[in-house]
Coordinates of C-alpha atoms in Angstrom, one line a residue:
Chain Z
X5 CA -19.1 -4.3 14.5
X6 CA -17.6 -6.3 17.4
X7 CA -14.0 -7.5 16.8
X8 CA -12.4 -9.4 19.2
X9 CA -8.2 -9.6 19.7
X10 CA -6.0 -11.7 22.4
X11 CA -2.3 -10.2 22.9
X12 CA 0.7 -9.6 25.2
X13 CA 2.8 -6.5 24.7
X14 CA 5.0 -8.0 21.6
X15 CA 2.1 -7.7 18.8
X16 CA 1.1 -4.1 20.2
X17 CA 2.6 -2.8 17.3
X18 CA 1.1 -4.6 14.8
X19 CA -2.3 -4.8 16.4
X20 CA -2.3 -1.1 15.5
X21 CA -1.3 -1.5 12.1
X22 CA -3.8 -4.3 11.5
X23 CA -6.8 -1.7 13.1
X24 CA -5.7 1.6 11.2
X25 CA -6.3 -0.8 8.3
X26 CA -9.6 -2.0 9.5
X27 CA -11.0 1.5 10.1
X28 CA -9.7 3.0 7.0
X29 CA -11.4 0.3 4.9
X30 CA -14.9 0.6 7.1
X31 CA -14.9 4.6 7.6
X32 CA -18.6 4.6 8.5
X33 CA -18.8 1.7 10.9
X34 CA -18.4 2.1 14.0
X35 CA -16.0 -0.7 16.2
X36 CA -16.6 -2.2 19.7
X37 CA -12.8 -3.8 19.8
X38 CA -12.7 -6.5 22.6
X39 CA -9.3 -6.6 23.6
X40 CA -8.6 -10.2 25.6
X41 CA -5.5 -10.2 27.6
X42 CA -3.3 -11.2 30.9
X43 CA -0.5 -9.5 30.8
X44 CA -1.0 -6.3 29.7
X45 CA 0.1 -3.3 32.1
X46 CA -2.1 -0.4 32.8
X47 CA 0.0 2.1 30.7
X48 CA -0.1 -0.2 27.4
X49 CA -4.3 -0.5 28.0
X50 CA -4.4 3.2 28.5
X51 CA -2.1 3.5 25.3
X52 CA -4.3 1.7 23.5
X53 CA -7.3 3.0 24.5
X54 CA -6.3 5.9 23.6
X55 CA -5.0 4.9 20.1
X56 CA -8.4 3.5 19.5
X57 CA -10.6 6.2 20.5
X58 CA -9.2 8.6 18.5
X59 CA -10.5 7.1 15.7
X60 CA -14.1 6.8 17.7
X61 CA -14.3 3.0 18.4
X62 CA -14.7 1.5 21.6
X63 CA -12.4 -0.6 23.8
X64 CA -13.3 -3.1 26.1
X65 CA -10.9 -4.8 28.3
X66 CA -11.4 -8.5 28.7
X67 CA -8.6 -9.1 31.6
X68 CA -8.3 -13.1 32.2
X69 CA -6.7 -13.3 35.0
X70 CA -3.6 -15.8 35.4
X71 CA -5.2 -18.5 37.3
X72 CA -8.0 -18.8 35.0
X73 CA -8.0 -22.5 32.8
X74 CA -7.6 -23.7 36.0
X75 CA -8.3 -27.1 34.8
X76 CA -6.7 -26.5 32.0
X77 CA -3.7 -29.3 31.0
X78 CA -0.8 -27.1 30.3
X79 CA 1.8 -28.0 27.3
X80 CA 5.4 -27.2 27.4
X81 CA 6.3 -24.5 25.1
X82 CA 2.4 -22.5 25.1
X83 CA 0.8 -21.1 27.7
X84 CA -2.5 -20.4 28.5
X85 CA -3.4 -17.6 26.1
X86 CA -3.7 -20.9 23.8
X87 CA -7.3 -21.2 25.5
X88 CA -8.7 -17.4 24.6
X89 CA -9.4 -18.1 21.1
X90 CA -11.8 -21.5 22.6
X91 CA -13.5 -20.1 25.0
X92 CA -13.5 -16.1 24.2
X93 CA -17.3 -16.9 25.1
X94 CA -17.0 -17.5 28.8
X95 CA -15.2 -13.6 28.8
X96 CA -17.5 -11.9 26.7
X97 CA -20.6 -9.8 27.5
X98 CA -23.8 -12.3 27.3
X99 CA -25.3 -9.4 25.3
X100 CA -23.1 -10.2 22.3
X101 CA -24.2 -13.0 19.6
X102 CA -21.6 -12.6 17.7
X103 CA -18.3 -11.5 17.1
X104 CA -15.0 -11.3 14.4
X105 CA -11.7 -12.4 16.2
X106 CA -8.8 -11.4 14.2
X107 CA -5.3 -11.8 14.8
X108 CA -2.6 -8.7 14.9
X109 CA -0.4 -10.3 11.8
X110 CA -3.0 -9.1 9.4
X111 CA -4.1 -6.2 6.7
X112 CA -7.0 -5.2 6.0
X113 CA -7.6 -4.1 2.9
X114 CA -11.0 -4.3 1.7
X115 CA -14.4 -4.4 3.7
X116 CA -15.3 -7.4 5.8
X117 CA -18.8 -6.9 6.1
X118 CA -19.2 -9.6 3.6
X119 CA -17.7 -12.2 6.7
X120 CA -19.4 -10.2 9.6
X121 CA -22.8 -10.5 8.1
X122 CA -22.7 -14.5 6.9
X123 CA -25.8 -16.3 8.6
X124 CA -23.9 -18.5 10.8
X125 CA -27.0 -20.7 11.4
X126 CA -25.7 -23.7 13.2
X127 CA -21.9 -23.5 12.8
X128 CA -20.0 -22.5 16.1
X129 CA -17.7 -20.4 13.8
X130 CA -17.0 -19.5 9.6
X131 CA -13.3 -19.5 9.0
X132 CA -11.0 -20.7 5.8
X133 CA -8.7 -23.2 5.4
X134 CA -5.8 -22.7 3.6
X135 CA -5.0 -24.6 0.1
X136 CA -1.2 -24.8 0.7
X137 CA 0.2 -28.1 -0.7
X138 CA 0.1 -30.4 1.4
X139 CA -1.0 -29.1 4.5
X140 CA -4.1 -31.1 5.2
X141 CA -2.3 -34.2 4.8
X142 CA 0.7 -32.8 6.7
X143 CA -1.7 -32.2 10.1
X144 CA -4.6 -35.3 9.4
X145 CA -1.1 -37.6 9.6
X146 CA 0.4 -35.6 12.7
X147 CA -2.8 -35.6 14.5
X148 CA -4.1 -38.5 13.9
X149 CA -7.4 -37.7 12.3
X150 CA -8.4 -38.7 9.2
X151 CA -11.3 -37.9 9.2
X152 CA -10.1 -34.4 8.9
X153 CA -11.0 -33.2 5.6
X154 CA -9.3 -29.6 5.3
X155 CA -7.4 -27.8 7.9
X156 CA -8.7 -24.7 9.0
X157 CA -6.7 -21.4 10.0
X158 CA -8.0 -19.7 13.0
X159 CA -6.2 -16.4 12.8
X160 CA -9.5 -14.9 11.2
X161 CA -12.5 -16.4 13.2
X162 CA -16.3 -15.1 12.9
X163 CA -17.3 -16.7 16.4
X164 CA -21.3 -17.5 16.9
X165 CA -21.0 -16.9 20.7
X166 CA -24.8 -17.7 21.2
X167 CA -24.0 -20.9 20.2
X168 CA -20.9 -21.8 21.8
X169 CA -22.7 -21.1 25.1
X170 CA -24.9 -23.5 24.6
X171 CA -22.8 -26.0 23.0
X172 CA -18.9 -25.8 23.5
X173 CA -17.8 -28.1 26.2
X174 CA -15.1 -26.9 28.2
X175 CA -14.0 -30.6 29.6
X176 CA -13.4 -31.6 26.2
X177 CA -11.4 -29.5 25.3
X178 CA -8.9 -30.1 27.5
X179 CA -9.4 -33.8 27.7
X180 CA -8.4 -33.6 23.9
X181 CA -5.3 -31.5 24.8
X182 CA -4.7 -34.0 27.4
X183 CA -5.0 -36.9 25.4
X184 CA -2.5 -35.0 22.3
X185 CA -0.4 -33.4 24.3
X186 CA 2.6 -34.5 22.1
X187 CA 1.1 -33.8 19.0
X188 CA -0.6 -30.2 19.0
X189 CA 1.8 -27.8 17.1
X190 CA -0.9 -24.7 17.0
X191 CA -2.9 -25.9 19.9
X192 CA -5.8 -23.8 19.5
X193 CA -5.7 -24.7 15.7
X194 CA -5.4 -28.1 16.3
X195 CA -8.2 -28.3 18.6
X196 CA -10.3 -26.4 16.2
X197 CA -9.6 -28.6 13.5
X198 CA -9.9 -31.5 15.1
X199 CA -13.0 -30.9 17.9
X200 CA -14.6 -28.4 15.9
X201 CA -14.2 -29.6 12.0
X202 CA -17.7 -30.3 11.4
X203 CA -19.0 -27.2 13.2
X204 CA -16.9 -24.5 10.8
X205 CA -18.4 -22.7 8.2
X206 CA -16.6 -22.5 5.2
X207 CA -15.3 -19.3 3.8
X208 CA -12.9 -18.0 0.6
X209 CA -9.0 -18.3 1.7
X210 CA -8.7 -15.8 -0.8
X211 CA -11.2 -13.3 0.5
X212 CA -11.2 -13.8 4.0
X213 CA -7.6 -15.1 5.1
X214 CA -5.3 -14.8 2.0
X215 CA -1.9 -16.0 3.0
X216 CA 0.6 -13.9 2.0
X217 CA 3.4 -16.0 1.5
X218 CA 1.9 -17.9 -1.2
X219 CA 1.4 -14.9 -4.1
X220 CA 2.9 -17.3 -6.7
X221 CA 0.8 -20.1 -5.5
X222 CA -2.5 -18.9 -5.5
X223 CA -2.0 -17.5 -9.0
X224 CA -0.4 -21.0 -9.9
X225 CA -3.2 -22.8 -8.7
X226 CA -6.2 -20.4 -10.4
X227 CA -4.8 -20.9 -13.8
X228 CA -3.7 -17.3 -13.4
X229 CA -6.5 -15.7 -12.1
X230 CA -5.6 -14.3 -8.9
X231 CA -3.1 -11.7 -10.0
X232 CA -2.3 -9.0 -7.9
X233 CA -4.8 -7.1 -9.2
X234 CA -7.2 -9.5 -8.5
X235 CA -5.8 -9.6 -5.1
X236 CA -6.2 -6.0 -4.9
X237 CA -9.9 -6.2 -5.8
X238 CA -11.5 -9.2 -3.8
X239 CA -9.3 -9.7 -0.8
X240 CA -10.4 -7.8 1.8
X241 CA -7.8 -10.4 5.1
X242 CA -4.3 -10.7 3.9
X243 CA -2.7 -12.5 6.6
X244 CA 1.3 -12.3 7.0
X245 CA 1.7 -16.2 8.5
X246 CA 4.5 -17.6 9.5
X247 CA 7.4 -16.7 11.4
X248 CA 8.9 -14.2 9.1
X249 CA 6.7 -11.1 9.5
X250 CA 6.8 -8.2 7.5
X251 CA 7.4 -5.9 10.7
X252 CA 10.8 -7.7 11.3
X253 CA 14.3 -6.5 9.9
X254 CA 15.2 -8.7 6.7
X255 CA 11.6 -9.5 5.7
X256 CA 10.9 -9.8 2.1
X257 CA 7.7 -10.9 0.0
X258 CA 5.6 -9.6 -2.2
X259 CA 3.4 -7.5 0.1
X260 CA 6.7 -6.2 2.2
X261 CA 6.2 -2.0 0.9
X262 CA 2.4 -2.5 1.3
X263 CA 2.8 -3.2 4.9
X264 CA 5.3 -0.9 5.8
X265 CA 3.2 1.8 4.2
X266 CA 0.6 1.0 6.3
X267 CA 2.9 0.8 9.4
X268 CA 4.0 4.5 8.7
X269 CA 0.3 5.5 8.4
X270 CA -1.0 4.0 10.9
X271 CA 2.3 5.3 13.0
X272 CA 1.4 8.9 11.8
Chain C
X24 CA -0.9 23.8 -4.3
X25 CA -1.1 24.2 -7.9
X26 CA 0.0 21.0 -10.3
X27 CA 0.6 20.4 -13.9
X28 CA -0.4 17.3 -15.5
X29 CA 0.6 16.7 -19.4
X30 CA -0.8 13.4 -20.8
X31 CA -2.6 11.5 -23.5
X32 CA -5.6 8.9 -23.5
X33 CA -3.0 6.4 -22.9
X34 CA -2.6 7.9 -19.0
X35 CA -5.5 8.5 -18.1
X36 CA -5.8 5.8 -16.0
X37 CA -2.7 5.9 -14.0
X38 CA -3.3 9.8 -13.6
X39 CA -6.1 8.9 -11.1
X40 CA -4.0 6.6 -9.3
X41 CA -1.3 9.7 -8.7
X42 CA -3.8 12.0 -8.6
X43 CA -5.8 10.0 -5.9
X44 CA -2.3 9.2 -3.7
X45 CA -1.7 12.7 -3.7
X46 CA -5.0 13.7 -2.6
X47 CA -5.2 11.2 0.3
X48 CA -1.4 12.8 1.7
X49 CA -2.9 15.6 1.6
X50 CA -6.4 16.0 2.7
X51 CA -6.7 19.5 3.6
X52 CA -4.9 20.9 0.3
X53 CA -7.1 22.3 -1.9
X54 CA -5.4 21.2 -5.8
X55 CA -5.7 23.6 -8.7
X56 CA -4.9 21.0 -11.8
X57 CA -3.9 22.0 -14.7
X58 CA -4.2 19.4 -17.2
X59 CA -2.0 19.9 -20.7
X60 CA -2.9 18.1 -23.8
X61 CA -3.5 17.8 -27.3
X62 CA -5.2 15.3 -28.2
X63 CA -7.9 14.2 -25.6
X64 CA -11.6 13.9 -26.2
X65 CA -14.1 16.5 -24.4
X66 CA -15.6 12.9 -23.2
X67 CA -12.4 12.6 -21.7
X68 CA -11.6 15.8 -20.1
X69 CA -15.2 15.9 -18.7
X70 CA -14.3 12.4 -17.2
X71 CA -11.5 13.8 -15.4
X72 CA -13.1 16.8 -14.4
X73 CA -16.0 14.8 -13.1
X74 CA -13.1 12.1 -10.8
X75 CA -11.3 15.1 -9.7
X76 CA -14.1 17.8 -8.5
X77 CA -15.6 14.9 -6.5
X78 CA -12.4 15.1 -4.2
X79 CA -13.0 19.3 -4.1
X80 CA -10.4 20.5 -6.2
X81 CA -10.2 22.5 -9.7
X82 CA -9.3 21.2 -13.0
X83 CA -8.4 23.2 -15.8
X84 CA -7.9 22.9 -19.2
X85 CA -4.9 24.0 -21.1
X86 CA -5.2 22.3 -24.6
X87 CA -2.6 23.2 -26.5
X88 CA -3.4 23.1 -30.4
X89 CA -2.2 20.8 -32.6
X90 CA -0.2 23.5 -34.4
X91 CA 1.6 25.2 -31.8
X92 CA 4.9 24.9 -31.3
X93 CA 5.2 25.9 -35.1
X94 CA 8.7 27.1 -35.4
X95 CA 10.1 24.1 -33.4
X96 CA 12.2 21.2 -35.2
X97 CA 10.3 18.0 -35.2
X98 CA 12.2 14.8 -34.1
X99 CA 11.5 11.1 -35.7
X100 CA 9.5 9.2 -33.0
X101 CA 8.4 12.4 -30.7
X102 CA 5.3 14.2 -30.8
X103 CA 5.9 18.1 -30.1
X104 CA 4.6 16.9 -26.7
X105 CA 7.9 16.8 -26.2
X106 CA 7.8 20.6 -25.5
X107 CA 5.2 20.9 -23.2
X108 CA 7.1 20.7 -20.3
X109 CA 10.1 23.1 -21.1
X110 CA 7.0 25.6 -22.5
X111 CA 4.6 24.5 -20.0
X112 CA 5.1 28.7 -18.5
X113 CA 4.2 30.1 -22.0
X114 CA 0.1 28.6 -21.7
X115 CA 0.0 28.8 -18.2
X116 CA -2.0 31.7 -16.5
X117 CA 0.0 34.9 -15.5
X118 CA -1.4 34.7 -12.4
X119 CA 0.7 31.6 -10.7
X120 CA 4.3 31.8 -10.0
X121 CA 5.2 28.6 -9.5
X122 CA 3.8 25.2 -9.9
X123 CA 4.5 21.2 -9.5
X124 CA 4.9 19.0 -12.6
X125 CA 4.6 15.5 -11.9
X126 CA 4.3 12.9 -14.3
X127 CA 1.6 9.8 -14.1
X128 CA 3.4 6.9 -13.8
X129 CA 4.1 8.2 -9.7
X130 CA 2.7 7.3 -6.4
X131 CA 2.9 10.2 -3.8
X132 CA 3.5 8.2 0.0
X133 CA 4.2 11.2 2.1
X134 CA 3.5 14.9 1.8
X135 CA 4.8 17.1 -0.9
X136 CA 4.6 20.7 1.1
X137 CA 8.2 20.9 1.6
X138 CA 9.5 20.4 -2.3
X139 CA 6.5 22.2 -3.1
X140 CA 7.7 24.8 -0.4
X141 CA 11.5 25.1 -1.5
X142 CA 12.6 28.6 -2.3
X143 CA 13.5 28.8 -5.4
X144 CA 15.5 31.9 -5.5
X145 CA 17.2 32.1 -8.9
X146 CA 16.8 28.5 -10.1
X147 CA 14.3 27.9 -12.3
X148 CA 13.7 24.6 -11.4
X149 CA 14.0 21.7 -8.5
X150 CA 14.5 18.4 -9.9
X151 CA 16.2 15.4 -8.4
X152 CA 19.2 13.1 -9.9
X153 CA 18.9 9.4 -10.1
X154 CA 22.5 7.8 -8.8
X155 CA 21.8 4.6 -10.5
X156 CA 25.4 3.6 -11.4
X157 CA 26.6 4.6 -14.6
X158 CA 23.5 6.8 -16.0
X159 CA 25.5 10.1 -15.8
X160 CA 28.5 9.1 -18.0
X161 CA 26.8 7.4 -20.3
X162 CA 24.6 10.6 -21.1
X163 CA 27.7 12.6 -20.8
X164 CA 28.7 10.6 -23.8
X165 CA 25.6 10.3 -25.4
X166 CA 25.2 14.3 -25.8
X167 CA 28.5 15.2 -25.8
X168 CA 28.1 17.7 -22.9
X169 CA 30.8 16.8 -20.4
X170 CA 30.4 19.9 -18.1
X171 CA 27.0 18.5 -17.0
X172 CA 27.4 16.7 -13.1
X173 CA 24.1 14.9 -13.4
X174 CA 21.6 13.8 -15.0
X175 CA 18.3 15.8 -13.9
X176 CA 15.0 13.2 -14.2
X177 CA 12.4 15.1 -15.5
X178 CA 9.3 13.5 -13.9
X179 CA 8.9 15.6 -11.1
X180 CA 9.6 19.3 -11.6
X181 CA 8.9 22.2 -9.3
X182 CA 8.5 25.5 -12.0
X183 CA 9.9 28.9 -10.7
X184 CA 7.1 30.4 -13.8
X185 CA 8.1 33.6 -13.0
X186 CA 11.1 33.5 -13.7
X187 CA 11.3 31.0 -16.8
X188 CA 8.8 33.8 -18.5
X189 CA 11.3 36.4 -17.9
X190 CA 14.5 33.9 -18.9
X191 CA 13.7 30.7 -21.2
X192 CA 14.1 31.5 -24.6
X193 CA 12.0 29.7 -26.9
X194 CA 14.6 29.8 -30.0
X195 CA 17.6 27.9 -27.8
X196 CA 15.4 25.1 -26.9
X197 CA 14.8 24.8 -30.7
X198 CA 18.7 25.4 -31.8
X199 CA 19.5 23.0 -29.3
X200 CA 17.2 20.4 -30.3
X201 CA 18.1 21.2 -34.2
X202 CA 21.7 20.5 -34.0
X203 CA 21.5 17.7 -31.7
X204 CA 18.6 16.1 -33.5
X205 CA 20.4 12.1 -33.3
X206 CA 21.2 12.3 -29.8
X207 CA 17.9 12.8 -28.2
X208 CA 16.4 10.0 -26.3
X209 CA 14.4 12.0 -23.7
X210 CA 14.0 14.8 -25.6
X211 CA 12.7 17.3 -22.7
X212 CA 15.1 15.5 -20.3
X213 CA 18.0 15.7 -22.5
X214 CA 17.4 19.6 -22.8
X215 CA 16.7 20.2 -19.5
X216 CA 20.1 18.7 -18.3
X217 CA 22.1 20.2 -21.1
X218 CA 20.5 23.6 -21.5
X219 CA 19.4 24.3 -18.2
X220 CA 22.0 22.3 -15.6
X221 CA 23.3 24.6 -14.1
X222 CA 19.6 26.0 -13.3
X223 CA 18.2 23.7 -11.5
X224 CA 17.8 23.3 -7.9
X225 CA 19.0 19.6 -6.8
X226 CA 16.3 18.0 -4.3
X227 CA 16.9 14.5 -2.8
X228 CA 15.6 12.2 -5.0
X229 CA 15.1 9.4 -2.3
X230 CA 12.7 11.9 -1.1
X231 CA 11.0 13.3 -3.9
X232 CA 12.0 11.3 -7.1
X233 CA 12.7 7.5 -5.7
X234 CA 13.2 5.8 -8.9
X235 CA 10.7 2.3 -8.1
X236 CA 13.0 -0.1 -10.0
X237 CA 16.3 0.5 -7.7
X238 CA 14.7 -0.6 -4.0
X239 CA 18.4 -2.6 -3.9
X240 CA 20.6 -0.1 -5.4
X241 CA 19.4 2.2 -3.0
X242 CA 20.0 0.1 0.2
X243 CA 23.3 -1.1 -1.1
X244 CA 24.4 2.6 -2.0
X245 CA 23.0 4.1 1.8
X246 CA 25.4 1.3 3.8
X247 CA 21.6 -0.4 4.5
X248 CA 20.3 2.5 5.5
X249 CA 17.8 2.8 3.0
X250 CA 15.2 0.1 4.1
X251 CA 11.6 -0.2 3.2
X252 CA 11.0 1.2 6.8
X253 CA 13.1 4.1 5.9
X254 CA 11.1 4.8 2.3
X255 CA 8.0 4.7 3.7
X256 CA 9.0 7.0 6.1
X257 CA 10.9 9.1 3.7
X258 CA 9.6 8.7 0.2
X259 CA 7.0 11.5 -0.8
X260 CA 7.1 10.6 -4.4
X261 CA 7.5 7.0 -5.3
X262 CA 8.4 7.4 -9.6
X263 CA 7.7 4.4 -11.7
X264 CA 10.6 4.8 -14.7
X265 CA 11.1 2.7 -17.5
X266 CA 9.4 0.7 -19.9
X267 CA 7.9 -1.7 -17.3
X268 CA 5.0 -0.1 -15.4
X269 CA 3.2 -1.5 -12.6
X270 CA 0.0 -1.2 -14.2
X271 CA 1.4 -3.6 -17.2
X272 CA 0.4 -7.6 -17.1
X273 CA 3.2 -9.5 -15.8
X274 CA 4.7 -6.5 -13.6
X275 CA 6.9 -7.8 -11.0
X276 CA 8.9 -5.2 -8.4
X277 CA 9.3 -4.5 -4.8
X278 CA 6.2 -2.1 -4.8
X279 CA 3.6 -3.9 -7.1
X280 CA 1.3 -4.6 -4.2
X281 CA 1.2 -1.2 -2.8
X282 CA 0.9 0.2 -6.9
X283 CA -2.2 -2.1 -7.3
X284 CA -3.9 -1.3 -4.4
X285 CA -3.6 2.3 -4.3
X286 CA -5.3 1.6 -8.5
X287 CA -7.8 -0.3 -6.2
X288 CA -8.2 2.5 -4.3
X289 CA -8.4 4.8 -6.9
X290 CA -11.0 3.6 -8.9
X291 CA -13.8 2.6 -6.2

């Protein structure tokens, strides 16, 4: 399975914790982990290599260097890593069709082959959107685009990279940055959503990208059916967004012993 | 590492779960289990032999007949189950000299070699001592006995059998239950801390008998020390007490999530 993650040195941590997750749930597949990056030294690649490799998967660095995006606009506030997600493509062997970008926040805890192996046909990626009240009207008001009919996370991303070469534009993108410049909160996102909306495949928030803040309102909102043990069952992403995470003093939420248990395991 | 497992139809189910934690701590241990009942089917036991010889390890049988235990005093509301525990040396083989009691209603997060390790010397038991404010004195009062320091939970025992064949005398558990027939509420427990107190080997109880219900008491008590960081570091045995189990509808607590998926886990 190819995976695909973009990081500096801060989410190190819980990149690991996020992949000793991954391979415990998928003990017979075998993992080519793409790992996209500028600022990486040598010693944390090797570290990570390393890390990796004991568990018999292979890593591929994908160094961009810093004066790629060259004609890039550039927002106060984000830098450039806000462009690896869009054009992962361009950095990526030609050999691969396809590949599951996943961000380091995240737990795996039941298979993903279900995601990896969705016919993509012609969507440029699958991904879910998340059901949180009021969130679509939130970002179709903010960015202007009503014609926005959900708004989609990218933090789990099943990327058709035969397709993007063909038919992701890299002009446009950044003449839609350009042009909301003082709107884009999750620039990538935003782009996504907005460029992108029609070209997304659809999948289960509650499979694929459960956010785990919102325990109480998933089960709210499904009459009661996602319980935790439903949770426990069927949701194989659960994605810790937000700024609180659970690797940071103070956190608290519903899934806070969960990922500290994993955190000591995959520490181990 | 030999175990002992006493139970009834009713915990069957959350017997995996431990059974399963316990197995995945330990994966090059090789479990003898002896399994102590009355009152379970042959469908039953063949069940269990069937979940538990798929991981490698031994089950056996020690069914203890409905009329055993004939000269004991019978309390309103308790089956003579209530014996098994305190007898538990009398059915066992000869051949072992010690072994680990734990109860089903327990996760097992980190290794178990060093309680089940502990030299027992004279003691005939290690046990831990919940803190929780208040629960000594009020069983200090409760069965009169105000020599006893703590208040032993019996959930998690390590057996010195060698020596309880030698030393346990049948009769005082029976006098002692006789005269103190409307105190009891834990019958086994209650004897234990009375009878045998000053017998028993204290082990930490953050370690090997975290009571699931007290995540707060605990931090509050350890100046903060006592973070989910630090229990999943820490915590071998995770112990759900009380009425309210995390396998119940409508379960809330600090470790539900981590509770339902290791059930997940457990019964793929």
């Amino acid at each position: 399975m190819n995976l695909l993650v973009t990081l500096n040195a801060n989410y190190l941590s819980p990149l690991r914790v996020m992949l000793w997750s991954l391979f415990f749930q998928h003990p017979e597949v075998s993992f080519n982990i793409y790992v996209m990056h500028t600022t990486l030294t040598p010693e944390e690649i090797e570290a990570l290599h390393l890390y990796i490799e004991r568990f018999g998967h292979q890593v591929h660095e994908v160094k961009i260097e810093a004066d790629a995006f060259q004609d890039a606009p550039i927002l106060m506030h984000y830098s450039k890593e806000m462009y690896y997600r869009l054009l992962a493509f361009k950095f990526l062997p030609e050999t691969l069709d396809k590949i599951l970008y996943l961000d380091p926040d995240i737990l795996v805890i039941n298979r993903v082959d279900g995601l990896y192996n969705l016919p993509l046909n012609d969507y440029l990626y699958a991904a879910a959107h998340h059901r949180a009240p009021g969130s679509k009207e939130i970002n179709q008001l903010r960015l202007n685009a009503y014609e926005m009919e959900v708004y989609y996370n990218s933090g789990v991303l099943l990327m058709n990279l035969e397709k993007q070469r063909r038919e992701v534009v890299e002009s446009e993108i950044y003449a839609f940055v350009q042009k909301n410049k003082n709107r884009l909160i999750l620039p990538d996102q935003d782009v996504l959503n907005v460029v992108y909306c029609k070209r997304i495949q659809t999948v289960e928030e509650v499979q694929y990208n459960y956010d785990a803040r919102y325990f109480n309102y998933y089960k709210l909102f499904s009459n009661g059916e996602y319980t935790m043990d439903y949770v426990m069952k069927h949701t194989a992403i659960l994605h810790f967004c937000g700024k609180k995470k659970p690797w940071h003093k103070g956190y608290t939420g519903k899934f806070h012993a969960l990922y500290k248990h994993y955190e000591a395991l995959a520490s181990r």
